Amino acid sequence: MRVNKKYSCLPAEEKGIHIINIRAIEDIGYDQHESTLLNSLSKNPDADCKYGLYFRDGKRKVDYILVYHYKKSSSGKALTRRVHHNDSSARSTKQDQPLPGKGVQLEMGESEPHVDYHEDDKRFRREEYEGNLVEAGLELERDEDTKIHGVGFVKIHAPWNVLCREAEFLKLKMPTKKMYQINQTHGLLKKINSVIQKITEPIQPKVAEHKPQTVKRLSYPFSREKQHLFDLSDRDSFFDSKTRSTIVYEILKRTTCTKAKYSMGITSLLANGVYSAAYPLHDGDYEGENVEPNDRKLLCEEWASYGVFYKYQPIDLVRKYFGEKIGLYFAWLGVYTQMLIPASIVGIIVFLYGCATVDENIPSMEMCDQRNNITMCPLCDRTCSYWKMSSACATARASHLFDNPATVFFSVFMALWAATFMEHWKRKQMRLNYRWDLTGFEEEEDHPRAEYEAKVLEKSLRKEHRHKETDKEKLTWKDRFPAYLTNFVGIIFMVGLTFAIVFGVIIYRISTAAALAISSTPSGRSSVRVTVTATAVIINLVVIIILDEVYGCIARWLTQIEVPKTDKNFEDRLIFKAFLLKFVNAYTPIFYVAFFKGRFVGRPGDYVYIFRSFRMEECAPGGCLMELCIQLSIIMLGKQLIQNNLFEIGIPKMKKFIRYMKLKRRRSLDHEEHMKKKQRYEVDYNLEPFAGLTPEYMEMIIQFGFVTLFVASFPLAPLFALLNNIIEIRLDAKKFVTELRRPVAVRAKDIGIWYNILRGIGKLAVIINAFVISFTSDFIPRLVYLYMYSENGTMHGFVNHTLSSFNVSDFQAGTAPNDPMDLGYEVQICRYKDYREPPWSENKYDISKDFWAVLAARLAFVIVFQNLVMFMSDFVDWIIPDIPKDISQQIHKEKVLMVEVFMREEQGKLQMLETWKDKDKKKGENCNNHSPRLSRSRSGSLSSCHSYPLDV
């Protein structure tokens, strides 16, 4: 625009904001008739505008809102008056203005009020930007007379011609007049489907979009040349509110506010504080007596309510209101929750099997039998004494609930479940793509981000300063190398911090166990292990929740300094970093208990020490699987209850209460503003801005890891995930409908990088469960004993087989118990869990042959289990087609019908041309039969005859 030439910017010295020369400001001098956007609403808004949903005329719908802060001061009014009245003089003297930064003197009297250059800079940037929006075809209307002091709103409306133009640019598929019949099932399948529909009718939402459709409109990318193909009987509803806001947002992103190399679109203006917010409006209120029916109210009643938790989600209505990307998230969450139902049922059966067979488990019965009189070696040096194995009876019986042969079956089942879930989602995704007219949709490269353009501008300016050519700059890996190095060092440091915290908790467990062992009461000594485990897990949970929030902020900062080019690149890199840090944070304590605890203990008389004073902790006689179950259950349930639900409910409520108190204080200062009814855009401004779907996906992905990675130790994990997700769906729905500003609808045909993360977790789960079964549980040692060492083919004697003997006279000096007579008798031989030679052997305390036999069996099981389950998962992936057969047929049918439509159109054109040619030929014959006197102008007559059909 020419406005760009009428003012220049001072060097950005304060907060990176360009300061406008005040004399150059006076040069702008725009005409009032050129800015239709400065029309303000009357103080008493007319009800025809439906309180902010329409312009003042009550006809033009508000498609988007821009919000800015302004200061009502006398200086601003004086400056505005000068801008209006000095138009002619400014234009006549603009060549005489001094350059910025070279002795600029403000020609203002001492009595002139102080001018805020920052505010004026923002104001003139807004005026230029809004002028460019008007040139792009949008219609604007300003409102500064609101209940929110110092906040102004610019309402944006996209007229019909702009909508058509942008829909063609964006290649939006719109429904045509052509309708076709959807293929229906026949015979037995039709009867089964009808029965299922009748059974599931009570759990179907009462939404028109959710009803099964028998006919569908043929869709085609919108074209202004082919408007006759589309059903334009109702132009007001042809482009719904979601599509209109998407079109306006695309215009806002590509519209610039200056002709300089730094392209300032809406993202740059928001980042620099020129505008404070930009959002589309909700359709209306969702609660109240006299509320008009709208999609938001319908979603609140049939979706965002805990009373309809048992119903299916109205996914099509969610997509219609929020767009495809958010619709796909809730569709994926619904499919995941449905798939958890069979997993929960099988997990409950496995748990009940453990409960039913606990009294028949021979190893736990031997451990609980006090007649065995097995004396165990002390758990710590000096303060701990010898103890009876029968005192760990409760732990042994509880371990059998989760460590039984059924858990192996459940691990295989969950691996196949994960593969089936992924295939089921791909098929569901294809159905949604067909229903939502996304077949053939390809994501185009997005507009560059504001930060990227700023870096490119800075780079080009440096090259210009060095007198180099600057054709078209872009950021290379050399420009980003410091950021990459910072990312690498930062991630390594964060992972190291997580390991250090886990190590600190280990020290706490060891020291606390030694301190509690000093207790003189037998009951206190017997509950040492449970107390230490429970308190350590709670500490881990608190640390995980705190670090989750910290790591989320650090991942965002690390991604920002990389300066990705587009929003999609930014989102993918942020997701990768956040997932990596949060995955390590959530699962490191669980990995320690599963694979490291009790592995590096040593033996009595030769224990491994930390800092030469703390002895490494060892597993209970029943194994570490029970402790792993406790760790997994507390962390999983704690994260879901505190982080996912309590935070999601509590923090928005607290923010809403703070905003309410601020508004209440302002209303008490201005009674007139308090009496006015709020406009729709004012109400939406007080809502929380939409922060993206990354946090929503992240918590579900971490939960998916809890459900699949260590499911061999906790079969009830799918059940607790199911109960959480039933609440989570309605909680997220309520948040989107009532607590957040309406997000801009984004087209997407899949869930993006999250699908690859899910597949990776599914593959990793097979490996981890194989190691949990073989190394953490006693499944493999039991099999080895049963088939190699058992004398009668039963598990009798298994406990004694897994224990080694130690002569108490071989204790190192200062490590023997202070009270060796604590059990009432002198102990000469104590037992410990390991496969080692007895003290009367030639190679006493060396690793025995039994250890190597068990280790070989464990490794063999890992290899066989991993390859077998991987093969079965791949077989499931191969046997289930990604695209349902009926959907592929419907897509093919659409292509054929579209070809028929265009062929008919072409035939109609050819027939019309042939008709015109026939008429032209007849007219020529008529001209040939004219009198000879007209022969001189024959050519002219013929040309006029030939022009007749064209005029028609």
JSON list of C-alpha atoms in Angstrom, two decimals, residues 3 52 496 540 714 722 756 784 820 902:
[
{"chain": "A", "resi": 3, "resn": "VAL", "atom": "CA", "xyz": [0.62, 4.02, 3.32]},
{"chain": "A", "resi": 52, "resn": "GLY", "atom": "CA", "xyz": [-22.45, -9.54, 18.40]},
{"chain": "A", "resi": 496, "resn": "GLY", "atom": "CA", "xyz": [20.27, -37.04, 33.21]},
{"chain": "A", "resi": 540, "resn": "ASN", "atom": "CA", "xyz": [8.07, -40.53, 42.35]},
{"chain": "A", "resi": 714, "resn": "PHE", "atom": "CA", "xyz": [-0.77, -55.15, 36.02]},
{"chain": "A", "resi": 722, "resn": "LEU", "atom": "CA", "xyz": [-11.29, -47.29, 30.43]},
{"chain": "A", "resi": 756, "resn": "ASN", "atom": "CA", "xyz": [3.77, -43.43, 14.26]},
{"chain": "A", "resi": 784, "resn": "VAL", "atom": "CA", "xyz": [12.83, -74.80, 34.34]},
{"chain": "A", "resi": 820, "resn": "PRO", "atom": "CA", "xyz": [21.99, -62.46, 66.26]},
{"chain": "A", "resi": 902, "resn": "PHE", "atom": "CA", "xyz": [-18.85, -33.83, -16.68]}
]
